[in-house]
C-alpha cells in the first residue's frame, strides 16, 4: 500500500514536472516572439531615424543654397543701385554742362 502511494506520488511529480517544463517552453517561445518583434521594431526605428537625418541634411543643404542665393541677390542689388546712382550723377552732370553751354552761347549772342 505504501509503495503504491509512493508510486502515485512519483508519477504525480513527474507529471507536474512535465507540465512545468511545457509551461516554461511556451513562456520561452512567447518571450522569443516578443524579442523578435522588438528587434524588428528597432530596425524600423533605426531606418526611420536615418531617413529623417537624410531629410534634415537635404533641408540644411537647401537652406545653405538659399542663403547663398540671397547674398548674391543682395550683392547684385547693391551693384545695380551703385550703377544707377553713377548714371544719375552723369546725367545730372551732362544736364548741368548743357545748361552752362547754353548760357554761354546766349551770352555770346
Tab-separated table of N, CA and C in Angstrom:
chain	number	residue	atom	x	y	z
A	1	UNK	N	0.803	-1.193	0.000
A	1	UNK	CA	0.000	0.000	0.000
A	1	UNK	C	0.845	1.255	0.000
A	2	UNK	N	1.869	1.238	0.790
A	2	UNK	CA	2.757	2.388	0.887
A	2	UNK	C	3.526	2.590	-0.403
A	3	UNK	N	3.979	1.485	-0.999
A	3	UNK	CA	4.720	1.599	-2.264
A	3	UNK	C	3.801	2.075	-3.378
A	4	UNK	N	2.543	1.689	-3.291
A	4	UNK	CA	1.576	2.170	-4.275
A	4	UNK	C	1.391	3.671	-4.138
A	5	UNK	N	1.304	4.167	-2.943
A	5	UNK	CA	1.157	5.598	-2.675
A	5	UNK	C	2.414	6.344	-3.137
A	6	UNK	N	3.565	5.760	-2.859
A	6	UNK	CA	4.829	6.385	-3.298
A	6	UNK	C	4.903	6.433	-4.815
A	7	UNK	N	4.469	5.376	-5.472
A	7	UNK	CA	4.478	5.315	-6.934
A	7	UNK	C	3.539	6.375	-7.512
A	8	UNK	N	2.355	6.515	-6.897
A	8	UNK	CA	1.417	7.542	-7.358
A	8	UNK	C	2.027	8.930	-7.182
A	9	UNK	N	2.659	9.132	-6.041
A	9	UNK	CA	3.285	10.432	-5.763
A	9	UNK	C	4.400	10.697	-6.771
A	10	UNK	N	5.207	9.669	-7.058
A	10	UNK	CA	6.300	9.823	-8.021
A	10	UNK	C	5.749	10.185	-9.391
A	11	UNK	N	4.687	9.478	-9.826
A	11	UNK	CA	4.069	9.762	-11.123
A	11	UNK	C	3.469	11.171	-11.154
A	12	UNK	N	2.845	11.560	-10.067
A	12	UNK	CA	2.261	12.903	-9.983
A	12	UNK	C	3.361	13.954	-10.084
A	13	UNK	N	4.499	13.722	-9.443
A	13	UNK	CA	5.619	14.661	-9.503
A	13	UNK	C	6.187	14.721	-10.923
A	14	UNK	N	6.311	13.562	-11.558
A	14	UNK	CA	6.804	13.538	-12.936
A	14	UNK	C	5.869	14.305	-13.861
A	15	UNK	N	4.563	14.092	-13.675
A	15	UNK	CA	3.560	14.785	-14.489
A	15	UNK	C	3.631	16.279	-14.241
A	16	UNK	N	3.734	16.667	-12.989
A	16	UNK	CA	3.836	18.089	-12.648
A	16	UNK	C	5.108	18.681	-13.257
A	17	UNK	N	6.192	17.913	-13.214
A	17	UNK	CA	7.451	18.368	-13.810
A	17	UNK	C	7.309	18.561	-15.309
A	18	UNK	N	6.663	17.600	-15.985
A	18	UNK	CA	6.443	17.702	-17.432
A	18	UNK	C	5.586	18.925	-17.757
A	19	UNK	N	4.514	19.115	-16.973
A	19	UNK	CA	3.648	20.276	-17.192
A	19	UNK	C	4.423	21.576	-16.978
A	20	UNK	N	5.261	21.575	-15.952
A	20	UNK	CA	6.065	22.759	-15.663
A	20	UNK	C	7.039	23.024	-16.818
A	21	UNK	N	7.667	21.976	-17.326
A	21	UNK	CA	8.604	22.119	-18.449
A	21	UNK	C	7.863	22.619	-19.683
A	22	UNK	N	6.686	22.055	-19.969
A	22	UNK	CA	5.898	22.501	-21.118
A	22	UNK	C	5.516	23.977	-20.964
A	23	UNK	N	5.090	24.352	-19.742
A	23	UNK	CA	4.738	25.747	-19.476
A	23	UNK	C	5.932	26.675	-19.691
A	24	UNK	N	7.101	26.220	-19.223
A	24	UNK	CA	8.307	27.031	-19.402
A	24	UNK	C	8.684	27.132	-20.876
A	25	UNK	N	8.514	26.038	-21.619
A	25	UNK	CA	8.807	26.068	-23.058
A	25	UNK	C	7.898	27.064	-23.769
A	26	UNK	N	6.616	27.054	-23.408
A	26	UNK	CA	5.673	28.005	-24.006
A	26	UNK	C	6.078	29.434	-23.671
A	27	UNK	N	6.455	29.655	-22.410
A	27	UNK	CA	6.861	31.003	-21.974
A	27	UNK	C	8.111	31.453	-22.741
A	28	UNK	N	9.081	30.547	-22.895
A	28	UNK	CA	10.290	30.870	-23.653
A	28	UNK	C	9.924	31.200	-25.095
A	29	UNK	N	9.026	30.428	-25.675
A	29	UNK	CA	8.592	30.678	-27.048
A	29	UNK	C	7.924	32.047	-27.160
A	30	UNK	N	7.067	32.373	-26.186
A	30	UNK	CA	6.415	33.687	-26.181
A	30	UNK	C	7.441	34.806	-26.069
A	31	UNK	N	8.411	34.614	-25.185
A	31	UNK	CA	9.447	35.641	-25.000
A	31	UNK	C	10.310	35.793	-26.251
A	32	UNK	N	10.615	34.683	-26.906
A	32	UNK	CA	11.384	34.758	-28.157
A	32	UNK	C	10.621	35.539	-29.217
A	33	UNK	N	9.298	35.329	-29.284
A	33	UNK	CA	8.471	36.069	-30.249
A	33	UNK	C	8.480	37.561	-29.913
A	34	UNK	N	8.411	37.884	-28.632
A	34	UNK	CA	8.461	39.287	-28.224
A	34	UNK	C	9.807	39.922	-28.569
A	35	UNK	N	10.877	39.180	-28.347
A	35	UNK	CA	12.213	39.690	-28.681
A	35	UNK	C	12.325	39.925	-30.180
A	36	UNK	N	11.829	38.990	-30.978
A	36	UNK	CA	11.876	39.144	-32.434
A	36	UNK	C	11.084	40.370	-32.880
A	37	UNK	N	9.910	40.544	-32.284
A	37	UNK	CA	9.079	41.704	-32.614
A	37	UNK	C	9.785	43.005	-32.220
A	38	UNK	N	10.414	43.001	-31.052
A	38	UNK	CA	11.136	44.198	-30.591
A	38	UNK	C	12.319	44.496	-31.512
A	39	UNK	N	13.021	43.461	-31.954
A	39	UNK	CA	14.148	43.662	-32.875
A	39	UNK	C	13.676	44.256	-34.194
A	40	UNK	N	12.555	43.743	-34.712
A	40	UNK	CA	12.001	44.281	-35.958
A	40	UNK	C	11.601	45.747	-35.787
A	41	UNK	N	10.986	46.066	-34.653
A	41	UNK	CA	10.601	47.455	-34.382
A	41	UNK	C	11.832	48.345	-34.284
A	42	UNK	N	12.879	47.831	-33.687
A	42	UNK	CA	14.125	48.586	-33.561
A	42	UNK	C	14.735	48.858	-34.932
A	43	UNK	N	14.718	47.851	-35.796
A	43	UNK	CA	15.250	48.029	-37.154
A	43	UNK	C	14.455	49.111	-37.882
A	44	UNK	N	13.144	49.069	-37.767
A	44	UNK	CA	12.298	50.080	-38.420
A	44	UNK	C	12.601	51.463	-37.850
A	45	UNK	N	12.733	51.556	-36.528
A	45	UNK	CA	13.012	52.850	-35.897
A	45	UNK	C	14.361	53.406	-36.351
A	46	UNK	N	15.356	52.548	-36.460
A	46	UNK	CA	16.678	52.988	-36.918
A	46	UNK	C	16.596	53.468	-38.361
A	47	UNK	N	15.878	52.739	-39.207
A	47	UNK	CA	15.729	53.153	-40.608
A	47	UNK	C	14.997	54.487	-40.703
A	48	UNK	N	13.962	54.659	-39.884
A	48	UNK	CA	13.215	55.927	-39.891
A	48	UNK	C	14.100	57.073	-39.416
A	49	UNK	N	14.912	56.825	-38.408
A	49	UNK	CA	15.817	57.859	-37.898
A	49	UNK	C	16.846	58.239	-38.962
A	50	UNK	N	17.388	57.238	-39.651
A	50	UNK	CA	18.360	57.521	-40.710
A	50	UNK	C	17.718	58.326	-41.836
A	51	UNK	N	16.481	57.992	-42.192
A	51	UNK	CA	15.781	58.737	-43.244
A	51	UNK	C	15.518	60.175	-42.794
A	52	UNK	N	15.129	60.348	-41.542
A	52	UNK	CA	14.907	61.700	-41.016
A	52	UNK	C	16.210	62.495	-41.033
A	53	UNK	N	17.315	61.840	-40.707
A	53	UNK	CA	18.619	62.507	-40.725
A	53	UNK	C	18.979	62.923	-42.149
A	54	UNK	N	18.716	62.035	-43.128
A	54	UNK	CA	18.991	62.374	-44.535
A	54	UNK	C	18.138	63.568	-44.974
A	55	UNK	N	16.863	63.552	-44.584
A	55	UNK	CA	15.992	64.681	-44.940
A	55	UNK	C	16.476	65.973	-44.300
A	56	UNK	N	16.929	65.892	-43.058
A	56	UNK	CA	17.446	67.084	-42.369
A	56	UNK	C	18.701	67.607	-43.069
A	57	UNK	N	19.571	66.699	-43.510
A	57	UNK	CA	20.769	67.129	-44.241
A	57	UNK	C	20.391	67.810	-45.551
A	58	UNK	N	19.423	67.237	-46.267
A	58	UNK	CA	18.970	67.848	-47.522
A	58	UNK	C	18.373	69.231	-47.273
A	59	UNK	N	17.580	69.342	-46.217
A	59	UNK	CA	16.974	70.640	-45.883
A	59	UNK	C	18.055	71.654	-45.525
A	60	UNK	N	19.067	71.219	-44.806
A	60	UNK	CA	20.171	72.116	-44.441
A	60	UNK	C	20.925	72.569	-45.687
A	61	UNK	N	21.167	71.634	-46.605
A	61	UNK	CA	21.839	71.988	-47.862
A	61	UNK	C	21.009	72.993	-48.651
A	62	UNK	N	19.708	72.771	-48.687
A	62	UNK	CA	18.816	73.685	-49.410
A	62	UNK	C	18.830	75.065	-48.754
A	63	UNK	N	18.826	75.106	-47.433
A	63	UNK	CA	18.883	76.387	-46.718
A	63	UNK	C	20.201	77.107	-47.022
A	64	UNK	N	21.302	76.352	-47.081
A	64	UNK	CA	22.600	76.957	-47.431
A	64	UNK	C	22.561	77.547	-48.838
A	65	UNK	N	21.970	76.804	-49.782
A	65	UNK	CA	21.870	77.311	-51.158
A	65	UNK	C	21.004	78.573	-51.202
A	66	UNK	N	19.903	78.559	-50.473
A	66	UNK	CA	19.018	79.727	-50.452
A	66	UNK	C	19.731	80.936	-49.839
A	67	UNK	N	20.498	80.702	-48.780
A	67	UNK	CA	21.252	81.785	-48.142
A	67	UNK	C	22.287	82.349	-49.112
A	68	UNK	N	23.003	81.470	-49.824
A	68	UNK	CA	23.985	81.917	-50.813
A	68	UNK	C	23.315	82.729	-51.912
A	69	UNK	N	22.159	82.259	-52.373
A	69	UNK	CA	21.427	82.974	-53.423
A	69	UNK	C	20.972	84.344	-52.923
A	70	UNK	N	20.564	84.419	-51.681
A	70	UNK	CA	20.159	85.699	-51.092
A	70	UNK	C	21.338	86.661	-51.069
A	71	UNK	N	22.506	86.176	-50.657
A	71	UNK	CA	23.696	87.043	-50.629
A	71	UNK	C	24.048	87.523	-52.039
A	72	UNK	N	23.959	86.607	-53.010
A	72	UNK	CA	24.247	87.004	-54.400
A	72	UNK	C	23.239	88.049	-54.878
A	73	UNK	N	21.969	87.866	-54.537
A	73	UNK	CA	20.936	88.822	-54.938
A	73	UNK	C	21.170	90.177	-54.273
A	74	UNK	N	21.571	90.163	-53.009
A	74	UNK	CA	21.856	91.420	-52.318
A	74	UNK	C	23.039	92.134	-52.961
A	75	UNK	N	24.066	91.366	-53.317
A	75	UNK	CA	25.232	91.967	-53.970
A	75	UNK	C	24.841	92.545	-55.331
A	76	UNK	N	24.027	91.807	-56.086
A	76	UNK	CA	23.586	92.293	-57.400
A	76	UNK	C	22.744	93.557	-57.245
A	77	UNK	N	21.907	93.592	-56.214
A	77	UNK	CA	21.081	94.776	-55.959
A	77	UNK	C	21.967	95.976	-55.624
A	78	UNK	N	22.964	95.761	-54.785
A	78	UNK	CA	23.879	96.852	-54.429
A	78	UNK	C	24.626	97.355	-55.652
A	79	UNK	N	25.079	96.435	-56.495
A	79	UNK	CA	25.787	96.814	-57.721
A	79	UNK	C	24.869	97.612	-58.639
A	80	UNK	N	23.633	97.139	-58.807
A	80	UNK	CA	22.670	97.829	-59.673
A	80	UNK	C	22.370	99.228	-59.133
A	81	UNK	N	22.244	99.364	-57.833
A	81	UNK	CA	21.980	100.684	-57.240
A	81	UNK	C	23.163	101.623	-57.467
A	82	UNK	N	24.357	101.101	-57.290
A	82	UNK	CA	25.554	101.927	-57.497
A	82	UNK	C	25.633	102.377	-58.956
A	83	UNK	N	25.354	101.447	-59.888
A	83	UNK	CA	25.371	101.813	-61.311
A	83	UNK	C	24.291	102.856	-61.611
A	84	UNK	N	23.112	102.678	-61.026
A	84	UNK	CA	22.030	103.653	-61.218
A	84	UNK	C	22.453	105.028	-60.696
A	85	UNK	N	23.064	105.048	-59.498
A	85	UNK	CA	23.494	106.320	-58.913
A	85	UNK	C	24.557	106.995	-59.775
A	86	UNK	N	25.500	106.198	-60.326
A	86	UNK	CA	26.532	106.763	-61.220
A	86	UNK	C	25.894	107.324	-62.488
A	87	UNK	N	24.952	106.575	-63.058
A	87	UNK	CA	24.276	107.037	-64.278
A	87	UNK	C	23.491	108.318	-64.013
A	88	UNK	N	22.843	108.384	-62.863
A	88	UNK	CA	22.087	109.586	-62.500
A	88	UNK	C	23.029	110.772	-62.329
A	89	UNK	N	24.158	110.533	-61.670
A	89	UNK	CA	25.135	111.619	-61.480
A	89	UNK	C	25.679	112.080	-62.830
A	90	UNK	N	25.947	111.133	-63.734
A	90	UNK	CA	26.431	111.508	-65.068
A	90	UNK	C	25.368	112.294	-65.830
A	91	UNK	N	24.118	111.884	-65.704
A	91	UNK	CA	23.035	112.588	-66.379
A	91	UNK	C	22.888	114.000	-65.819
A	92	UNK	N	22.989	114.126	-64.508
A	92	UNK	CA	22.905	115.456	-63.901
A	92	UNK	C	24.070	116.333	-64.333
A	93	UNK	N	25.276	115.739	-64.402
A	93	UNK	CA	26.447	116.500	-64.844
A	93	UNK	C	26.280	116.923	-66.298
A	94	UNK	N	25.774	116.016	-67.127
A	94	UNK	CA	25.558	116.346	-68.534
A	94	UNK	C	24.515	117.450	-68.663
A	95	UNK	N	23.462	117.400	-67.874
A	95	UNK	CA	22.414	118.413	-67.920
A	95	UNK	C	22.974	119.764	-67.483
A	96	UNK	N	23.765	119.740	-66.434
A	96	UNK	CA	24.374	120.981	-65.952
A	96	UNK	C	25.320	121.545	-67.003
A	97	UNK	N	26.084	120.649	-67.674
A	97	UNK	CA	27.005	121.115	-68.724
A	97	UNK	C	26.217	121.716	-69.879
A	98	UNK	N	25.106	121.092	-70.256
A	98	UNK	CA	24.271	121.632	-71.336
A	98	UNK	C	23.748	123.026	-70.966
A	99	UNK	N	23.278	123.152	-69.733
A	99	UNK	CA	22.760	124.456	-69.301
A	99	UNK	C	23.867	125.518	-69.312
A	100	UNK	N	25.054	125.133	-68.858
A	100	UNK	CA	26.184	126.060	-68.844
A	100	UNK	C	26.552	126.467	-70.252
A	101	UNK	N	26.639	125.468	-71.150
A	101	UNK	CA	26.995	125.771	-72.542
A	101	UNK	C	25.896	126.630	-73.175
A	102	UNK	N	24.631	126.298	-72.870
A	102	UNK	CA	23.519	127.077	-73.423
A	102	UNK	C	23.609	128.517	-72.906
A	103	UNK	N	23.928	128.696	-71.656
A	103	UNK	CA	24.069	130.027	-71.092
A	103	UNK	C	25.222	130.786	-71.716
A	104	UNK	N	26.316	130.091	-71.957
A	104	UNK	CA	27.480	130.737	-72.568
A	104	UNK	C	27.145	131.124	-73.997
A	105	UNK	N	26.425	130.260	-74.719
A	105	UNK	CA	26.047	130.582	-76.100
A	105	UNK	C	25.120	131.795	-76.131
A	106	UNK	N	24.196	131.870	-75.222
A	106	UNK	CA	23.286	133.009	-75.186
A	106	UNK	C	24.050	134.300	-74.835
A	107	UNK	N	25.065	134.152	-73.988
A	107	UNK	CA	25.865	135.310	-73.631
A	107	UNK	C	26.696	135.797	-74.773
A	108	UNK	N	27.054	134.943	-75.712
A	108	UNK	CA	27.855	135.294	-76.869
A	108	UNK	C	27.003	136.015	-77.903
A	109	UNK	N	25.740	135.805	-77.884
A	109	UNK	CA	24.877	136.372	-78.919
A	109	UNK	C	24.565	137.764	-78.631
